[in-house]
Coordinates of C-alpha atoms and ligand atoms in Angstrom, one line a residue:
M1 CA 0.0 0.0 0.0
T2 CA 1.1 3.5 -0.7
D3 CA 2.0 5.9 2.1
G4 CA -1.1 7.9 3.0
G5 CA -3.4 5.3 1.6
R6 CA -6.7 4.8 3.4
T7 CA -9.1 1.9 3.3
A8 CA -12.8 2.3 3.3
R9 CA -15.8 0.1 3.0
G10 CA -18.7 1.5 1.3
P11 CA -22.4 0.8 1.6
A12 CA -22.1 -2.0 -1.0
G13 CA -20.1 -4.0 1.5
G14 CA -18.6 -7.1 0.1
D15 CA -15.0 -8.4 0.3
D16 CA -13.4 -5.8 -1.9
A17 CA -12.2 -2.9 0.1
T18 CA -11.8 0.5 -1.6
R19 CA -8.4 2.1 -1.2
V20 CA -8.0 5.9 -1.3
L21 CA -4.6 6.8 -2.6
A22 CA -3.0 10.2 -2.6
G23 CA -3.2 11.6 -6.1
D24 CA 0.0 13.6 -5.8
D25 CA 2.0 10.5 -5.0
P26 CA 3.6 9.2 -8.3
A27 CA 3.7 5.6 -6.9
A28 CA -0.1 5.8 -6.4
V29 CA -0.7 7.2 -9.9
A30 CA 1.5 4.4 -11.3
E31 CA -0.5 1.8 -9.5
A32 CA -3.8 3.3 -10.7
A33 CA -2.4 3.5 -14.3
A34 CA -1.4 -0.2 -14.1
A35 CA -5.0 -1.0 -13.1
I36 CA -6.4 1.0 -16.0
R37 CA -4.0 -0.9 -18.4
A38 CA -5.3 -4.1 -16.8
G39 CA -8.8 -3.2 -17.7
E40 CA -9.9 -2.2 -14.2
P41 CA -12.0 1.0 -13.6
V42 CA -10.4 3.6 -11.3
A43 CA -12.0 6.7 -9.7
F44 CA -10.0 9.9 -10.1
P45 CA -10.4 13.7 -9.7
T46 CA -10.9 16.2 -12.4
E47 CA -11.4 19.9 -12.0
T48 CA -15.2 19.5 -12.6
V49 CA -16.2 16.3 -10.8
Y50 CA -14.6 12.9 -9.9
G51 CA -14.7 10.5 -12.8
L52 CA -14.9 6.7 -13.0
G53 CA -12.3 5.9 -15.6
A54 CA -11.4 3.0 -17.8
D55 CA -9.2 2.4 -20.9
A56 CA -11.3 3.9 -23.6
L57 CA -9.9 1.5 -26.2
D58 CA -10.9 -1.6 -24.2
P59 CA -14.6 -2.4 -24.6
T60 CA -14.6 -4.8 -21.7
A61 CA -13.1 -2.3 -19.3
V62 CA -15.7 0.3 -20.4
A63 CA -18.5 -2.3 -19.9
R64 CA -17.3 -2.6 -16.3
V65 CA -17.8 1.2 -15.9
F66 CA -21.4 0.9 -17.2
E67 CA -22.0 -2.0 -14.7
L68 CA -20.5 -0.2 -11.7
K69 CA -22.6 2.9 -12.3
A70 CA -25.7 0.9 -13.4
R71 CA -25.6 3.3 -16.4
P72 CA -27.9 2.6 -19.3
R73 CA -26.0 1.5 -22.4
F74 CA -27.5 4.2 -24.6
D75 CA -25.7 6.9 -22.7
P76 CA -22.2 7.6 -24.2
I77 CA -19.1 8.4 -22.2
I78 CA -16.6 11.2 -22.5
V79 CA -13.0 10.2 -23.6
H80 CA -10.3 12.1 -21.6
L81 CA -7.0 13.0 -23.3
A82 CA -3.8 14.4 -21.8
D83 CA -3.1 16.5 -24.9
A84 CA -5.2 18.3 -27.5
A85 CA -2.7 17.1 -30.1
D86 CA -4.2 13.6 -29.7
L87 CA -7.6 14.6 -30.8
P88 CA -7.1 13.7 -34.5
R89 CA -6.5 10.0 -33.4
Y90 CA -10.1 9.8 -32.4
A91 CA -12.0 12.3 -34.5
I92 CA -12.3 12.2 -38.3
D93 CA -10.2 14.8 -40.3
E94 CA -13.2 16.7 -41.5
D95 CA -14.4 17.6 -38.0
A96 CA -10.9 17.8 -36.4
A97 CA -10.0 20.4 -39.1
D98 CA -13.0 22.7 -38.2
P99 CA -11.1 25.9 -37.3
R100 CA -13.3 26.3 -34.3
V101 CA -11.9 23.1 -32.8
A102 CA -8.4 24.6 -32.8
V103 CA -9.6 27.9 -31.4
L104 CA -11.5 26.2 -28.5
A105 CA -8.7 23.7 -27.8
D106 CA -6.1 26.5 -27.7
R107 CA -8.1 28.7 -25.5
F108 CA -9.9 26.4 -23.1
W109 CA -8.0 23.1 -22.9
P110 CA -7.1 21.8 -20.5
G111 CA -10.5 22.8 -19.0
P112 CA -14.2 22.1 -18.5
L113 CA -15.1 21.8 -22.2
T114 CA -16.1 18.6 -24.0
L115 CA -16.2 18.6 -27.8
V116 CA -18.4 16.1 -29.7
L117 CA -17.0 15.2 -33.1
R118 CA -17.5 12.4 -35.6
R119 CA -15.4 9.4 -34.3
R120 CA -12.8 7.3 -35.9
A121 CA -13.3 3.5 -36.0
V122 CA -10.7 3.0 -33.3
V123 CA -13.2 4.3 -30.7
P124 CA -15.3 1.3 -29.5
G125 CA -19.0 1.5 -30.0
I126 CA -19.7 0.9 -26.3
V127 CA -18.0 4.3 -25.5
T128 CA -20.2 6.2 -27.9
A129 CA -23.3 4.1 -27.3
G130 CA -23.3 3.3 -31.0
L131 CA -23.4 7.0 -32.1
D132 CA -21.1 8.1 -34.9
T133 CA -19.7 10.8 -32.7
V134 CA -17.3 10.8 -29.8
A135 CA -17.0 13.3 -26.9
L136 CA -13.4 14.4 -26.1
R137 CA -12.0 16.6 -23.4
V138 CA -8.6 17.5 -21.9
P139 CA -9.2 17.8 -18.1
A140 CA -7.4 20.5 -16.1
H141 CA -6.5 18.5 -13.0
P142 CA -2.9 17.5 -12.5
V143 CA -3.9 14.0 -11.1
A144 CA -6.2 13.3 -14.1
L145 CA -3.4 14.4 -16.6
A146 CA -0.9 12.3 -14.7
L147 CA -3.1 9.2 -14.8
I148 CA -3.8 9.5 -18.5
R149 CA -0.1 10.0 -19.2
A150 CA 1.0 7.2 -17.0
S151 CA -1.5 4.7 -18.4
R152 CA -0.7 5.8 -22.0
R153 CA -4.4 5.4 -22.8
P154 CA -7.3 7.7 -23.5
I155 CA -9.6 7.3 -20.5
A156 CA -13.3 7.0 -20.9
A157 CA -14.9 8.4 -17.7
P158 CA -18.4 9.3 -16.6
S159 CA -18.9 11.0 -13.3
A160 CA -18.2 8.6 -10.4
N161 CA -21.7 8.3 -9.1
P162 CA -24.5 5.7 -9.6
F163 CA -26.5 6.6 -12.6
G164 CA -29.0 9.4 -11.9
R165 CA -27.5 10.4 -8.6
V166 CA -25.6 13.5 -7.4
S167 CA -22.1 13.8 -9.0
P168 CA -19.1 13.6 -6.6
T169 CA -16.9 16.6 -6.0
R170 CA -15.0 15.2 -3.0
V171 CA -13.4 11.8 -2.4
E172 CA -15.9 11.2 0.4
H173 CA -18.7 11.4 -2.1
V174 CA -17.1 8.7 -4.2
I175 CA -16.6 6.5 -1.2
R176 CA -20.2 7.0 0.0
Q177 CA -21.7 6.1 -3.4
L178 CA -19.3 3.6 -5.0
G179 CA -17.3 2.4 -1.9
G180 CA -16.7 -1.3 -2.0
R181 CA -17.4 -1.4 -5.8
V182 CA -14.2 0.3 -7.0
R183 CA -10.8 -0.8 -5.8
I184 CA -8.8 2.3 -6.3
V185 CA -9.8 6.0 -5.8
L186 CA -7.2 8.7 -6.4
D187 CA -7.7 11.6 -4.0
G188 CA -7.2 15.0 -5.6
G189 CA -9.0 17.1 -3.0
P190 CA -12.3 19.0 -3.7
C191 CA -13.1 19.8 -7.4
A192 CA -12.5 23.5 -8.1
V193 CA -15.2 23.9 -10.7
G194 CA -17.8 21.6 -9.1
V195 CA -20.2 21.0 -12.1
E196 CA -19.5 18.9 -15.1
S197 CA -17.9 20.1 -18.4
T198 CA -19.8 22.1 -21.0
V199 CA -20.7 19.7 -23.9
L200 CA -20.5 21.2 -27.3
L201 CA -21.4 19.4 -30.6
L202 CA -19.1 20.5 -33.4
A203 CA -19.7 17.7 -35.8
R204 CA -20.6 18.3 -39.5
G205 CA -19.9 22.0 -39.2
R206 CA -22.6 22.5 -36.6
A207 CA -22.2 24.2 -33.2
V208 CA -24.8 23.1 -30.7
L209 CA -24.7 23.3 -26.9
L210 CA -25.6 19.8 -25.6
R211 CA -25.0 20.5 -21.8
P212 CA -24.3 23.8 -20.0
G213 CA -21.4 23.2 -17.7
G214 CA -18.2 24.5 -16.2
L215 CA -17.2 26.7 -19.1
P216 CA -19.7 29.5 -19.6
I217 CA -21.4 29.5 -23.0
E218 CA -20.7 33.2 -23.1
A219 CA -16.9 32.5 -23.2
I220 CA -17.5 29.9 -26.0
E221 CA -19.5 32.3 -28.1
A222 CA -17.0 35.1 -27.6
A223 CA -14.4 32.7 -29.1
I224 CA -16.3 31.1 -32.0
G225 CA -19.5 33.0 -32.6
P226 CA -23.1 31.9 -32.0
V227 CA -23.8 28.5 -30.7
G228 CA -27.2 26.8 -31.2
R229 CA -29.3 25.3 -28.3
I230 CA -31.6 22.3 -28.3
A231 CA -34.6 22.2 -26.1
D232 CA -35.1 19.0 -24.1
D233 CA -38.3 18.3 -26.1
A234 CA -36.7 19.0 -29.5
P235 CA -37.2 16.1 -31.9
D236 CA -33.5 15.5 -32.3
A237 CA -32.5 16.1 -28.6
A238 CA -32.3 12.5 -27.6
A239 CA -30.5 11.5 -30.8
L240 CA -27.9 14.2 -30.4
S241 CA -27.3 13.8 -26.7
P242 CA -28.8 10.7 -25.1
G243 CA -27.7 11.8 -21.6
R244 CA -30.2 14.6 -21.5
Q245 CA -33.2 12.8 -20.0
A246 CA -34.9 15.0 -17.5
S247 CA -34.3 13.2 -14.3
H248 CA -30.7 13.4 -13.1
Y249 CA -28.5 14.6 -10.2
A250 CA -31.2 13.4 -7.8
P251 CA -30.6 13.3 -4.0
G252 CA -32.8 11.0 -1.9
A253 CA -35.3 13.7 -1.0
R254 CA -37.6 15.3 -3.5
V255 CA -36.2 18.6 -4.9
Q256 CA -38.5 21.5 -5.5
L257 CA -37.3 24.6 -7.4
V258 CA -39.2 27.5 -5.9
D259 CA -39.6 29.9 -8.8
P260 CA -40.5 32.8 -8.4
W261 CA -38.5 33.1 -5.2
P262 CA -39.6 33.3 -2.5
G263 CA -42.8 31.4 -3.1
P264 CA -45.5 29.3 -1.6
G265 CA -43.5 26.1 -1.8
L266 CA -41.5 27.3 1.2
A267 CA -44.2 26.3 3.7
S268 CA -43.8 22.9 5.2
A269 CA -46.5 20.4 6.3
P270 CA -46.6 19.4 10.0
G271 CA -43.9 16.8 10.7
E272 CA -42.3 17.3 7.3
R273 CA -38.5 17.7 7.3
V274 CA -37.6 20.3 4.7
G275 CA -34.1 21.5 3.8
L276 CA -33.3 24.8 2.1
L277 CA -30.8 25.0 -0.7
A278 CA -30.3 28.8 -1.0
F279 CA -28.4 30.4 -3.8
D280 CA -27.3 33.5 -1.8
D281 CA -27.6 35.1 1.6
T282 CA -27.9 38.7 0.7
G283 CA -29.9 39.8 3.7
R284 CA -33.3 39.8 2.0
Q285 CA -34.1 36.3 3.3
A286 CA -32.4 36.3 6.8
A287 CA -35.6 35.0 8.4
L288 CA -35.4 31.8 6.4
F289 CA -32.0 31.0 7.9
A290 CA -33.0 31.6 11.5
A291 CA -32.0 28.7 13.8
D292 CA -35.6 28.4 15.0
G293 CA -36.8 28.8 11.3
P294 CA -38.8 26.4 9.3
F295 CA -35.9 24.3 7.9
A296 CA -34.3 21.2 9.2
A297 CA -31.1 22.0 7.3
V298 CA -29.8 25.0 5.3
E299 CA -27.1 25.2 2.7
V300 CA -26.1 28.5 1.1
L301 CA -24.3 28.1 -2.3
S302 CA -22.7 31.6 -2.4
P303 CA -23.3 34.1 0.4
C304 CA -22.6 37.0 -2.0
G305 CA -24.5 35.5 -4.9
D306 CA -21.6 34.6 -7.2
P307 CA -22.7 31.9 -9.7
T308 CA -19.1 30.5 -10.1
E309 CA -18.9 30.0 -6.3
A310 CA -22.4 28.5 -6.3
A311 CA -21.4 26.0 -8.9
A312 CA -18.4 24.9 -6.9
H313 CA -20.5 24.2 -3.9
L314 CA -23.7 22.8 -5.5
F315 CA -23.0 19.0 -5.4
D316 CA -21.3 19.1 -2.0
A317 CA -24.4 20.9 -0.6
L318 CA -26.7 18.3 -2.2
H319 CA -24.6 15.5 -0.7
R320 CA -24.8 17.1 2.7
L321 CA -28.6 17.6 2.5
D322 CA -28.8 14.0 1.3
A323 CA -27.3 13.0 4.7
E324 CA -30.0 14.8 6.6
R325 CA -32.8 12.3 5.7
L326 CA -35.1 15.1 4.5
D327 CA -38.6 14.7 3.0
R328 CA -38.1 17.6 0.6
I329 CA -35.5 20.1 -0.4
V330 CA -36.6 23.5 -1.6
A331 CA -34.1 25.3 -3.9
Q332 CA -33.7 29.0 -4.7
P333 CA -33.2 29.6 -8.4
A334 CA -29.8 31.0 -9.6
P335 CA -29.5 33.8 -12.1
E336 CA -29.0 32.2 -15.6
T337 CA -25.7 33.8 -16.5
G338 CA -22.2 32.3 -16.5
L339 CA -22.1 29.2 -14.4
G340 CA -25.6 30.0 -13.1
R341 CA -26.9 28.2 -16.3
A342 CA -25.2 25.0 -15.3
V343 CA -26.5 25.3 -11.7
M344 CA -30.0 25.8 -13.0
D345 CA -29.7 22.9 -15.5
R346 CA -28.7 20.6 -12.6
L347 CA -31.4 21.9 -10.3
R348 CA -34.1 21.5 -12.9
R349 CA -33.0 17.9 -13.5
A350 CA -32.7 17.1 -9.8
A351 CA -36.3 18.5 -9.4
A352 CA -37.6 16.4 -12.3
H353 CA -36.8 13.3 -10.3
G354 CA -39.7 11.3 -8.9
Ligands
LIG1 O1 -16.9 17.1 -16.4 C1 -17.3 16.1 -17.0 O2 -17.7 16.1 -18.1 C2 -17.2 14.8 -16.1 C3 -15.7 14.5 -15.8 C4 -15.5 13.2 -15.2 O3 -15.0 14.7 -17.0 N1 -17.8 13.7 -16.8 C5 -19.1 13.6 -17.0 O4 -19.5 12.5 -17.7 O5 -19.9 14.5 -16.6 P1 -21.0 12.0 -17.7 O6 -21.0 10.6 -18.3 O7 -21.6 12.1 -16.4 O8 -21.7 13.0 -18.7 C6 -21.3 12.9 -20.1 C7 -22.3 13.6 -20.9 C8 -23.6 12.8 -21.0 O9 -24.7 13.8 -21.0 C9 -23.5 12.2 -22.4 O10 -24.7 11.9 -22.9 C10 -22.7 13.2 -23.2 O11 -21.8 13.7 -22.3 N2 -22.0 12.6 -24.3 C11 -21.0 11.7 -24.3 N3 -20.7 11.3 -25.5 C12 -21.5 11.9 -26.4 C13 -21.7 11.9 -27.8 N4 -21.0 11.1 -28.6 N5 -22.7 12.7 -28.3 C14 -23.5 13.4 -27.5 N6 -23.4 13.5 -26.1 C15 -22.4 12.7 -25.6
LIG2 MG1 -22.8 12.1 -14.8

């Protein structure tokens, strides 16, 4: 075992203990890379959320990731690269040569941006769920980059949570949700961005936002011009991005987005345990936070109302509320600018559950 390694048993129990290894220890990264090369999934940090990674070129290893997460096979997985120069190995020339790809890669990689381009045949069908496109990103976390380099493989990685649940932004979240089911977790500390990457379709000369995320769409449009949107109910939405089904990011309790804020949903029924997920604490709503107030638990995403700070705290706050055994979580809407769009996207999907 590596120095600093910790052992944990998760809710799944079983004989296989999960080991948490220090991500800044080269020996730990080498051990995790060996596991990746042997076809075994490994949980690792990125700047957005923790991922559950496997060798993207090994269909059996990728199948294990689907099984571990109970992820439906129709939902494709992002392939993580250490270097933008590797992109043409996995995307066809026609899409890789789109000048917007170079502009975005230069400006935003490594970073929370995923590009969806038509795939080369080398990418196994299980990674792309049979689509003719592949999602590629260069993550901006030293541990993720070290793992990809040491394994000398592109790493296919969804977020390291059971399908449909809240994404992990701390190593404890991974242990709580997948402990006992994954043998190695690399610890890279809390994720700085806190919401998943922005997913942008750039295939066939199109430019369409498939998922708002850690890179604001404003920054992308400033770099490459206008980007299209697809509504969840658009006829081609499911075909372009199968992961967009409404219910996602769901904690155990029912989430209710109170819009307009404050609104009638804030009242609780007798005996009901309600938690508050507040966007800000700007003074207007001090009464809501009072110790003898109506809420069993309160989380404030950004006291001063900064959407970037709110995004960084969102999943951690949902995980903490999840631990409070609440009947219901009421959430205050975030302003839909910058990372506020990603926050609202996640809250809407969490609220669509159940
Ligand atoms: O920040 C992130 O993106 C994190 C970290 C680990 O990199 N990963 C992540 O993966 O959020 P996941 O699997 O939870 O979400 C990937 C999203 C899904 O909505 C999926 O449908 C979409 O990307 N996606 C993947 N491949 C695609 C493709 N070929 N075409 C369209 N959408 C794709
Ligand atoms: Mg996910």
